[in-house]
Amino acid sequence: MESFEYNKVSTIDEAFDLLGKYGTSAKLLAGDSDLILMMRQQAIAPSHLIDLKGIANLSSIKQVGDVLVIGTLVTLRDIEKSELIATKFPALTDGVRKVASVQLRNIATIGGNLCQAVKCPYYNQSHVNRFMKQSINPCFRRGGNECHVVNWGSDANNIIVGKSYCKAPLASDIAIVLAVLGGSVEMVSRNSSREINVADLYKYDSALKIKPGEILTQIKIPISNHVASFLVHKPSPVGYSSASVAVSLSINKETCKDIRVYLGGVAPQPYKAKKVEDHIRGQKLDEEIIEGSAQLLFKETRVTNNAMMFKIAKSRDLCREALISAWQKSQGGRK
Amino acid sequence: MTLHTERIYRVTIKVNDQPYEVGVGAGETLREVLRDRLGFTSVKHGCESGACGACTVILEGRAVQSCLLLAVEADGKSILTLEGLSSSDGQLHPLQRAFVESGATQCGFCTPGMIMTAKALLDEKSAPTTEEIKEAMQGNLCRCTGYIKIIEAIKSLASGR
């Protein structure tokens, strides 16, 4: 790890002061688990860390009117154990329980989860990064202009004309759940604050839409009568997920009034399965329509990398199962 | 030639009810301080990336992987390591005894982490089900053998309480 200076702040104003003073050479520290790993694997080398954990009013879960407000420093374990969230948003509880291990959830925070970097062996998932830095050209994430994973087909042309970018999928599964629940985050800077929907929180290259000097302070989820369910495929129990699906249904007299389907692990942003939504919206739900809608998923997608074909099959499976599970939940809830 | 000078932070931590004051660099992890500086060798140097759980300690009542935490962040907090489990006259903690009696250890490298995670689980829930034990122990890897004996050891204690 490169040497850096550690600053603990106890109010958000102090954090703004330090952010203004150090600019982009400073990183905000919320839960450790992602940032420390990135630094150890030499993916980033900030000269200053600003530890937000001392800020008191950012670590509570509360209901304000019909909106649930989660502070950015709430650990994933606290969300998992929260009765309020378990009754209002069981899908969020499910999603959080699927993140890494208990030990990690004890320190990882929800704000940090949303802000985590993409996971790629050429960027931050390798112990040999120090040597890789010297032996291969830097990728887009490292400030270069090539990708060592996706570099064939039409992308080869895009690289030449400078139109290519990092293709790594979004790392956060919680973002998928929050997108489906209609959640938004509050970005606060010294003089202003703005709200962004989690579904629009990420740019085309899965970078966060955060301006310099801004801090993500809270996550807001509107309480509604939607029934949501979340499913994830993980190659190993504590590893990162390779595909995930979140579904939210609003059912009125057996017909689907509203539906939201988002997929994770397949795109740099929460992937909105519009075809599936359109196929189901306004229809009476049954096995056939669910099966039909799952088959519509990625129908027109051209996969250039055969090793990634499993993601399409897996996403369809997960989508079908998540739709059935949400449908069953909505039936059970009414009885 | 310039000398590499790093700022030193004074950190007061309580390990197994004993207060310690150490000067640490900003980049030093809790694992490095506990094991290399203070000599708590039950805190193992494993994957150093939060995957294996061999460095698990209990920080303020919660099982955490000490390789992922900076030592400066633990300032003023209390930590429990495996050394703090057994009583001063050498009596083993019930969990340690259960691990011995069930044969839940082979090379023993993962055992301290396993026991600390299990302790945090049992402190929170006195009678966890097998599924709950499995979920809680997901973050601890054993590369010698399976996890059956380990789960049995925890289970024997869970029902015996």
mmCIF file of C-alpha atoms in Angstrom, chain A:
data_model
loop_
_atom_site.group_PDB
_atom_site.id
_atom_site.type_symbol
_atom_site.label_atom_id
_atom_site.label_comp_id
_atom_site.label_asym_id
_atom_site.label_seq_id
_atom_site.Cartn_x
_atom_site.Cartn_y
_atom_site.Cartn_z
ATOM 1 C CA MET A 1 0.000 0.000 0.000
ATOM 2 C CA GLU A 2 1.280 3.471 -0.866
ATOM 3 C CA SER A 3 1.551 5.766 2.109
ATOM 4 C CA PHE A 4 -1.327 8.119 2.770
ATOM 5 C CA GLU A 5 -2.700 10.366 5.444
ATOM 6 C CA TYR A 6 -5.716 9.343 7.497
ATOM 7 C CA ASN A 7 -8.254 11.963 8.556
ATOM 8 C CA LYS A 8 -11.187 11.223 10.783
ATOM 9 C CA VAL A 9 -14.035 13.695 10.651
ATOM 10 C CA SER A 10 -16.953 14.060 13.024
ATOM 11 C CA THR A 11 -19.181 16.388 11.022
ATOM 12 C CA ILE A 12 -20.033 16.503 7.364
ATOM 13 C CA ASP A 13 -18.732 20.076 7.111
ATOM 14 C CA GLU A 14 -15.271 18.905 8.109
ATOM 15 C CA ALA A 15 -15.478 16.331 5.353
ATOM 16 C CA PHE A 16 -16.366 19.062 2.827
ATOM 17 C CA ASP A 17 -13.426 21.147 4.090
ATOM 18 C CA LEU A 18 -11.011 18.284 3.546
ATOM 19 C CA LEU A 19 -12.545 17.361 0.189
ATOM 20 C CA GLY A 20 -12.130 20.961 -0.924
ATOM 21 C CA LYS A 21 -8.564 21.056 0.317
ATOM 22 C CA TYR A 22 -7.307 17.790 -1.163
ATOM 23 C CA GLY A 23 -9.598 17.444 -4.168
ATOM 24 C CA THR A 24 -9.301 14.273 -6.177
ATOM 25 C CA SER A 25 -6.293 12.999 -4.250
ATOM 26 C CA ALA A 26 -8.621 12.278 -1.326
ATOM 27 C CA LYS A 27 -10.971 9.318 -1.009
ATOM 28 C CA LEU A 28 -13.943 8.954 1.297
ATOM 29 C CA LEU A 29 -13.818 5.951 3.597
ATOM 30 C CA ALA A 30 -17.104 4.455 4.763
ATOM 31 C CA GLY A 31 -16.767 0.740 5.302
ATOM 32 C CA ASP A 32 -13.188 -0.238 4.420
ATOM 33 C CA SER A 33 -13.871 -3.448 2.583
ATOM 34 C CA ASP A 34 -13.649 -2.175 -1.003
ATOM 35 C CA LEU A 35 -11.312 0.789 -0.661
ATOM 36 C CA ILE A 36 -8.652 -0.930 1.436
ATOM 37 C CA LEU A 37 -8.572 -3.849 -0.993
ATOM 38 C CA MET A 38 -8.232 -1.513 -3.963
ATOM 39 C CA MET A 39 -5.354 0.254 -2.276
ATOM 40 C CA ARG A 40 -3.648 -2.968 -1.308
ATOM 41 C CA GLN A 41 -3.940 -4.257 -4.848
ATOM 42 C CA GLN A 42 -2.473 -1.019 -6.133
ATOM 43 C CA ALA A 43 -5.493 -0.101 -8.206
ATOM 44 C CA ILE A 44 -5.690 3.324 -6.585
ATOM 45 C CA ALA A 45 -3.287 5.332 -4.442
ATOM 46 C CA PRO A 46 -5.075 8.219 -2.731
ATOM 47 C CA SER A 47 -2.852 10.525 -0.698
ATOM 48 C CA HIS A 48 -5.579 11.233 1.852
ATOM 49 C CA LEU A 49 -8.368 9.163 3.327
ATOM 50 C CA ILE A 50 -11.344 10.903 4.905
ATOM 51 C CA ASP A 51 -13.021 8.560 7.373
ATOM 52 C CA LEU A 52 -16.722 9.370 7.556
ATOM 53 C CA LYS A 53 -17.549 6.837 10.262
ATOM 54 C CA GLY A 54 -17.427 9.463 12.990
ATOM 55 C CA ILE A 55 -20.362 11.400 11.508
ATOM 56 C CA ALA A 56 -23.193 10.589 13.871
ATOM 57 C CA ASN A 57 -26.368 11.259 11.902
ATOM 58 C CA LEU A 58 -25.523 9.146 8.864
ATOM 59 C CA SER A 59 -25.997 5.742 10.448
ATOM 60 C CA SER A 60 -29.699 5.409 11.139
ATOM 61 C CA ILE A 61 -32.625 3.664 9.487
ATOM 62 C CA LYS A 62 -35.861 5.587 9.884
ATOM 63 C CA GLN A 63 -39.252 6.065 8.333
ATOM 64 C CA VAL A 64 -40.125 9.628 7.382
ATOM 65 C CA GLY A 65 -43.728 9.762 6.211
ATOM 66 C CA ASP A 66 -43.994 7.123 3.505
ATOM 67 C CA VAL A 67 -40.304 7.123 2.691
ATOM 68 C CA LEU A 68 -37.706 4.898 4.272
ATOM 69 C CA VAL A 69 -34.438 6.744 4.821
ATOM 70 C CA ILE A 70 -31.216 4.779 5.244
ATOM 71 C CA GLY A 71 -28.058 6.642 6.191
ATOM 72 C CA THR A 72 -25.033 5.971 4.043
ATOM 73 C CA LEU A 73 -23.005 4.593 6.974
ATOM 74 C CA VAL A 74 -25.536 1.917 7.932
ATOM 75 C CA THR A 75 -23.740 -1.408 7.701
ATOM 76 C CA LEU A 76 -25.201 -4.154 5.556
ATOM 77 C CA ARG A 77 -25.525 -6.286 8.690
ATOM 78 C CA ASP A 78 -27.731 -3.643 10.313
ATOM 79 C CA ILE A 79 -29.959 -3.595 7.243
ATOM 80 C CA GLU A 80 -30.133 -7.381 7.316
ATOM 81 C CA LYS A 81 -31.220 -7.346 10.960
ATOM 82 C CA SER A 82 -33.576 -4.374 10.720
ATOM 83 C CA GLU A 83 -37.180 -5.330 11.477
ATOM 84 C CA LEU A 84 -38.461 -2.259 9.663
ATOM 85 C CA ILE A 85 -36.730 -3.219 6.421
ATOM 86 C CA ALA A 86 -37.686 -6.890 6.767
ATOM 87 C CA THR A 87 -41.372 -5.966 6.927
ATOM 88 C CA LYS A 88 -41.391 -3.170 4.340
ATOM 89 C CA PHE A 89 -38.764 -4.388 1.868
ATOM 90 C CA PRO A 90 -38.027 -8.104 2.285
ATOM 91 C CA ALA A 91 -36.301 -8.051 -1.123
ATOM 92 C CA LEU A 92 -33.682 -5.654 0.243
ATOM 93 C CA THR A 93 -33.079 -7.969 3.193
ATOM 94 C CA ASP A 94 -32.665 -10.858 0.732
ATOM 95 C CA GLY A 95 -30.266 -8.837 -1.386
ATOM 96 C CA VAL A 96 -28.126 -7.746 1.522
ATOM 97 C CA ARG A 97 -27.909 -11.277 2.888
ATOM 98 C CA LYS A 98 -26.364 -12.374 -0.387
ATOM 99 C CA VAL A 99 -23.455 -9.934 -0.104
ATOM 100 C CA ALA A 100 -20.178 -11.639 0.870
ATOM 101 C CA SER A 101 -19.878 -13.033 4.410
ATOM 102 C CA VAL A 102 -21.161 -12.014 7.830
ATOM 103 C CA GLN A 103 -17.758 -10.603 8.788
ATOM 104 C CA LEU A 104 -17.681 -8.419 5.715
ATOM 105 C CA ARG A 105 -21.273 -7.264 6.129
ATOM 106 C CA ASN A 106 -20.369 -6.232 9.666
ATOM 107 C CA ILE A 107 -18.099 -3.509 8.272
ATOM 108 C CA ALA A 108 -19.394 -2.855 4.747
ATOM 109 C CA THR A 109 -21.858 0.019 4.456
ATOM 110 C CA ILE A 110 -24.725 0.541 2.028
ATOM 111 C CA GLY A 111 -23.255 3.804 0.724
ATOM 112 C CA GLY A 112 -19.953 2.103 0.116
ATOM 113 C CA ASN A 113 -21.689 -0.755 -1.632
ATOM 114 C CA LEU A 114 -23.331 1.624 -4.101
ATOM 115 C CA CYS A 115 -20.052 3.459 -4.687
ATOM 116 C CA GLN A 116 -17.834 0.388 -5.032
ATOM 117 C CA ALA A 117 -15.577 0.026 -8.035
ATOM 118 C CA VAL A 118 -16.060 -2.544 -10.781
ATOM 119 C CA LYS A 119 -14.339 -5.869 -10.288
ATOM 120 C CA CYS A 120 -11.858 -6.888 -12.954
ATOM 121 C CA PRO A 121 -8.674 -8.977 -12.785
ATOM 122 C CA TYR A 122 -6.904 -6.367 -14.884
ATOM 123 C CA TYR A 123 -7.851 -3.599 -12.489
ATOM 124 C CA ASN A 124 -8.362 -4.576 -8.867
ATOM 125 C CA GLN A 125 -8.857 -8.323 -8.532
ATOM 126 C CA SER A 126 -5.314 -9.533 -8.754
ATOM 127 C CA HIS A 127 -2.486 -9.813 -6.276
ATOM 128 C CA VAL A 128 0.008 -9.365 -9.085
ATOM 129 C CA ASN A 129 -1.157 -5.859 -9.935
ATOM 130 C CA ARG A 130 2.164 -4.337 -9.017
ATOM 131 C CA PHE A 131 3.879 -6.360 -11.726
ATOM 132 C CA MET A 132 0.994 -6.172 -14.148
ATOM 133 C CA LYS A 133 1.329 -2.414 -14.047
ATOM 134 C CA GLN A 134 4.839 -2.707 -15.422
ATOM 135 C CA SER A 135 4.210 -5.402 -17.979
ATOM 136 C CA ILE A 136 0.929 -4.519 -19.729
ATOM 137 C CA ASN A 137 -0.568 -1.315 -21.024
ATOM 138 C CA PRO A 138 -2.906 0.465 -18.632
ATOM 139 C CA CYS A 139 -6.604 -0.235 -19.208
ATOM 140 C CA PHE A 140 -9.373 2.386 -19.278
ATOM 141 C CA ARG A 141 -9.716 2.248 -15.501
ATOM 142 C CA ARG A 142 -6.031 2.905 -15.087
ATOM 143 C CA GLY A 143 -6.137 5.883 -17.402
ATOM 144 C CA GLY A 144 -5.101 4.058 -20.556
ATOM 145 C CA ASN A 145 -7.067 3.454 -23.720
ATOM 146 C CA GLU A 146 -7.565 -0.259 -24.096
ATOM 147 C CA CYS A 147 -9.370 -3.129 -22.460
ATOM 148 C CA HIS A 148 -7.648 -6.476 -21.994
ATOM 149 C CA VAL A 149 -10.942 -8.340 -21.685
ATOM 150 C CA VAL A 150 -13.114 -6.943 -24.475
ATOM 151 C CA ASN A 151 -10.870 -6.140 -27.412
ATOM 152 C CA TRP A 152 -12.178 -7.879 -30.472
ATOM 153 C CA GLY A 153 -15.038 -7.589 -32.972
ATOM 154 C CA SER A 154 -16.523 -4.143 -33.423
ATOM 155 C CA ASP A 155 -14.767 -2.994 -30.288
ATOM 156 C CA ALA A 156 -11.394 -3.219 -32.008
ATOM 157 C CA ASN A 157 -12.555 -0.409 -34.334
ATOM 158 C CA ASN A 158 -13.916 1.611 -31.470
ATOM 159 C CA ILE A 159 -10.559 1.428 -29.742
ATOM 160 C CA ILE A 160 -8.835 2.836 -32.819
ATOM 161 C CA VAL A 161 -11.248 5.757 -33.150
ATOM 162 C CA GLY A 162 -11.230 6.346 -29.389
ATOM 163 C CA LYS A 163 -14.881 5.469 -28.773
ATOM 164 C CA SER A 164 -14.335 2.532 -26.490
ATOM 165 C CA TYR A 165 -14.626 2.409 -22.720
ATOM 166 C CA CYS A 166 -14.512 0.006 -19.775
ATOM 167 C CA LYS A 167 -17.127 -2.722 -20.256
ATOM 168 C CA ALA A 168 -17.055 -4.170 -16.754
ATOM 169 C CA PRO A 169 -20.535 -4.802 -15.355
ATOM 170 C CA LEU A 170 -21.857 -3.036 -12.301
ATOM 171 C CA ALA A 171 -20.477 -4.566 -9.119
ATOM 172 C CA SER A 172 -23.249 -3.636 -6.716
ATOM 173 C CA ASP A 173 -26.230 -5.966 -6.410
ATOM 174 C CA ILE A 174 -27.852 -3.700 -3.862
ATOM 175 C CA ALA A 175 -28.122 -1.089 -6.624
ATOM 176 C CA ILE A 176 -30.292 -3.527 -8.595
ATOM 177 C CA VAL A 177 -32.617 -4.058 -5.648
ATOM 178 C CA LEU A 178 -32.808 -0.333 -4.911
ATOM 179 C CA ALA A 179 -33.483 0.450 -8.572
ATOM 180 C CA VAL A 180 -36.402 -1.937 -8.600
ATOM 181 C CA LEU A 181 -37.770 -0.514 -5.354
ATOM 182 C CA GLY A 182 -37.625 2.958 -6.891
ATOM 183 C CA GLY A 183 -34.935 4.083 -4.476
ATOM 184 C CA SER A 184 -32.944 7.266 -4.817
ATOM 185 C CA VAL A 185 -29.800 8.633 -3.231
ATOM 186 C CA GLU A 186 -29.083 12.080 -1.898
ATOM 187 C CA MET A 187 -25.863 13.703 -3.022
ATOM 188 C CA VAL A 188 -24.879 16.580 -0.818
ATOM 189 C CA SER A 189 -22.254 19.188 -1.523
ATOM 190 C CA ARG A 190 -21.450 22.160 0.660
ATOM 191 C CA ASN A 191 -24.128 24.460 -0.725
ATOM 192 C CA SER A 192 -26.559 22.200 -2.471
ATOM 193 C CA SER A 193 -28.083 18.779 -2.471
ATOM 194 C CA ARG A 194 -29.677 16.753 -5.216
ATOM 195 C CA GLU A 195 -31.463 13.465 -5.518
ATOM 196 C CA ILE A 196 -30.745 10.839 -8.167
ATOM 197 C CA ASN A 197 -32.648 7.628 -8.773
ATOM 198 C CA VAL A 198 -30.454 4.615 -8.189
ATOM 199 C CA ALA A 199 -31.428 3.396 -11.665
ATOM 200 C CA ASP A 200 -29.723 6.497 -13.142
ATOM 201 C CA LEU A 201 -26.858 6.611 -10.706
ATOM 202 C CA TYR A 202 -24.238 5.113 -13.007
ATOM 203 C CA LYS A 203 -22.683 6.312 -16.247
ATOM 204 C CA TYR A 204 -22.173 4.241 -19.395
ATOM 205 C CA ASP A 205 -18.891 2.894 -17.999
ATOM 206 C CA SER A 206 -20.390 2.111 -14.559
ATOM 207 C CA ALA A 207 -18.692 5.106 -12.977
ATOM 208 C CA LEU A 208 -20.751 6.909 -10.386
ATOM 209 C CA LYS A 209 -22.485 10.145 -11.419
ATOM 210 C CA ILE A 210 -20.940 12.035 -8.553
ATOM 211 C CA LYS A 211 -19.444 15.493 -8.865
ATOM 212 C CA PRO A 212 -16.234 16.504 -7.124
ATOM 213 C CA GLY A 213 -16.971 17.667 -3.601
ATOM 214 C CA GLU A 214 -20.172 15.681 -3.267
ATOM 215 C CA ILE A 215 -20.946 13.081 -0.618
ATOM 216 C CA LEU A 216 -23.641 10.428 -0.835
ATOM 217 C CA THR A 217 -25.455 10.896 2.459
ATOM 218 C CA GLN A 218 -28.624 8.866 2.392
ATOM 219 C CA ILE A 219 -30.705 6.378 0.469
ATOM 220 C CA LYS A 220 -34.432 6.944 0.211
ATOM 221 C CA ILE A 221 -36.956 4.247 -0.710
ATOM 222 C CA PRO A 222 -40.640 5.091 -1.190
ATOM 223 C CA ILE A 223 -42.913 2.677 0.645
ATOM 224 C CA SER A 224 -45.432 1.218 -1.767
ATOM 225 C CA ASN A 225 -47.588 -1.873 -2.074
ATOM 226 C CA HIS A 226 -45.332 -3.443 -4.696
ATOM 227 C CA VAL A 227 -44.176 -6.996 -4.135
ATOM 228 C CA ALA A 228 -40.506 -7.430 -4.905
ATOM 229 C CA SER A 229 -38.172 -10.354 -5.111
ATOM 230 C CA PHE A 230 -34.459 -10.641 -5.731
ATOM 231 C CA LEU A 231 -32.395 -13.564 -6.963
ATOM 232 C CA VAL A 232 -28.703 -13.864 -7.590
ATOM 233 C CA HIS A 233 -26.331 -16.382 -9.094
ATOM 234 C CA LYS A 234 -22.988 -16.644 -7.355
ATOM 235 C CA PRO A 235 -20.260 -19.052 -8.419
ATOM 236 C CA SER A 236 -19.095 -19.291 -4.791
ATOM 237 C CA PRO A 237 -21.041 -18.463 -1.632
ATOM 238 C CA VAL A 238 -18.962 -15.458 -0.588
ATOM 239 C CA GLY A 239 -17.655 -14.363 -3.975
ATOM 240 C CA TYR A 240 -19.031 -11.734 -6.288
ATOM 241 C CA SER A 241 -22.231 -12.486 -8.147
ATOM 242 C CA SER A 242 -22.218 -13.174 -11.861
ATOM 243 C CA ALA A 243 -25.869 -12.393 -12.541
ATOM 244 C CA SER A 244 -28.758 -11.037 -10.515
ATOM 245 C CA VAL A 245 -32.383 -10.120 -11.105
ATOM 246 C CA ALA A 246 -34.779 -7.991 -9.114
ATOM 247 C CA VAL A 247 -38.491 -7.847 -9.898
ATOM 248 C CA SER A 248 -41.212 -5.722 -8.435
ATOM 249 C CA LEU A 249 -44.904 -6.310 -9.177
ATOM 250 C CA SER A 250 -48.052 -4.429 -8.408
ATOM 251 C CA ILE A 251 -51.056 -6.645 -8.896
ATOM 252 C CA ASN A 252 -54.669 -5.547 -9.071
ATOM 253 C CA LYS A 253 -57.305 -8.293 -9.332
ATOM 254 C CA GLU A 254 -54.863 -10.823 -10.786
ATOM 255 C CA THR A 255 -53.755 -8.464 -13.575
ATOM 256 C CA CYS A 256 -50.356 -6.912 -13.376
ATOM 257 C CA LYS A 257 -50.785 -3.166 -12.956
ATOM 258 C CA ASP A 258 -47.158 -2.244 -12.847
ATOM 259 C CA ILE A 259 -43.906 -4.128 -13.121
ATOM 260 C CA ARG A 260 -40.239 -3.296 -12.859
ATOM 261 C CA VAL A 261 -37.462 -5.709 -13.804
ATOM 262 C CA TYR A 262 -33.788 -4.879 -13.415
ATOM 263 C CA LEU A 263 -30.808 -7.121 -14.072
ATOM 264 C CA GLY A 264 -27.348 -6.952 -12.595
ATOM 265 C CA GLY A 265 -24.050 -8.401 -13.691
ATOM 266 C CA VAL A 266 -24.845 -7.926 -17.374
ATOM 267 C CA ALA A 267 -24.426 -4.197 -17.968
ATOM 268 C CA PRO A 268 -22.503 -1.232 -16.575
ATOM 269 C CA GLN A 269 -25.779 0.157 -15.265
ATOM 270 C CA PRO A 270 -28.794 -1.545 -13.696
ATOM 271 C CA TYR A 271 -30.204 -3.147 -16.855
ATOM 272 C CA LYS A 272 -33.883 -2.414 -17.320
ATOM 273 C CA ALA A 273 -35.570 -5.404 -19.006
ATOM 274 C CA LYS A 274 -38.063 -3.281 -20.931
ATOM 275 C CA LYS A 275 -39.256 -6.092 -23.216
ATOM 276 C CA VAL A 276 -40.124 -8.269 -20.231
ATOM 277 C CA GLU A 277 -41.940 -5.423 -18.520
ATOM 278 C CA ASP A 278 -43.965 -4.574 -21.636
ATOM 279 C CA HIS A 279 -44.850 -8.216 -22.164
ATOM 280 C CA ILE A 280 -46.290 -8.591 -18.680
ATOM 281 C CA ARG A 281 -47.769 -5.158 -17.926
ATOM 282 C CA GLY A 282 -51.542 -5.215 -18.061
ATOM 283 C CA GLN A 283 -51.738 -8.971 -18.457
ATOM 284 C CA LYS A 284 -53.103 -11.678 -16.217
ATOM 285 C CA LEU A 285 -50.120 -13.532 -14.796
ATOM 286 C CA ASP A 286 -49.668 -17.251 -15.371
ATOM 287 C CA GLU A 287 -46.796 -19.666 -15.985
ATOM 288 C CA GLU A 288 -47.031 -19.290 -19.729
ATOM 289 C CA ILE A 289 -46.694 -15.537 -19.843
ATOM 290 C CA ILE A 290 -43.823 -15.638 -17.379
ATOM 291 C CA GLU A 291 -41.994 -18.243 -19.447
ATOM 292 C CA GLY A 292 -42.633 -16.216 -22.601
ATOM 293 C CA SER A 293 -41.326 -13.043 -21.050
ATOM 294 C CA ALA A 294 -38.165 -14.713 -19.788
ATOM 295 C CA GLN A 295 -37.454 -15.921 -23.303
ATOM 296 C CA LEU A 296 -37.707 -12.330 -24.571
ATOM 297 C CA LEU A 297 -34.762 -11.373 -22.411
ATOM 298 C CA PHE A 298 -31.645 -10.575 -24.506
ATOM 299 C CA LYS A 299 -33.412 -11.836 -27.628
ATOM 300 C CA GLU A 300 -31.609 -9.344 -29.867
ATOM 301 C CA THR A 301 -28.356 -9.248 -27.965
ATOM 302 C CA ARG A 302 -25.376 -10.331 -30.014
ATOM 303 C CA VAL A 303 -22.820 -11.954 -27.750
ATOM 304 C CA THR A 304 -19.278 -11.667 -29.046
ATOM 305 C CA ASN A 305 -17.682 -13.557 -26.213
ATOM 306 C CA ASN A 306 -18.839 -17.167 -26.010
ATOM 307 C CA ALA A 307 -17.608 -17.474 -22.438
ATOM 308 C CA MET A 308 -20.348 -15.017 -21.467
ATOM 309 C CA MET A 309 -23.199 -16.991 -23.051
ATOM 310 C CA PHE A 310 -23.995 -18.539 -19.684
ATOM 311 C CA LYS A 311 -25.027 -15.120 -18.386
ATOM 312 C CA ILE A 312 -27.919 -14.997 -20.839
ATOM 313 C CA ALA A 313 -29.171 -18.443 -19.858
ATOM 314 C CA LYS A 314 -28.641 -17.688 -16.189
ATOM 315 C CA SER A 315 -30.385 -14.312 -16.401
ATOM 316 C CA ARG A 316 -33.391 -15.906 -18.105
ATOM 317 C CA ASP A 317 -33.573 -18.601 -15.427
ATOM 318 C CA LEU A 318 -33.270 -16.049 -12.640
ATOM 319 C CA CYS A 319 -35.808 -13.748 -14.282
ATOM 320 C CA ARG A 320 -38.343 -16.557 -14.571
ATOM 321 C CA GLU A 321 -37.798 -17.649 -10.990
ATOM 322 C CA ALA A 322 -37.926 -14.100 -9.638
ATOM 323 C CA LEU A 323 -41.158 -13.372 -11.502
ATOM 324 C CA ILE A 324 -42.746 -16.563 -10.193
ATOM 325 C CA SER A 325 -41.561 -15.837 -6.683
ATOM 326 C CA ALA A 326 -42.920 -12.267 -6.749
ATOM 327 C CA TRP A 327 -46.181 -13.502 -8.238
ATOM 328 C CA GLN A 328 -46.556 -16.153 -5.530
ATOM 329 C CA LYS A 329 -45.757 -13.605 -2.850
ATOM 330 C CA SER A 330 -48.431 -11.275 -4.165
ATOM 331 C CA GLN A 331 -50.969 -14.133 -4.169
ATOM 332 C CA GLY A 332 -49.994 -15.134 -0.650
ATOM 333 C CA GLY A 333 -50.182 -11.566 0.573
ATOM 334 C CA ARG A 334 -53.779 -11.182 -0.530
ATOM 335 C CA LYS A 335 -55.122 -14.346 1.022
#
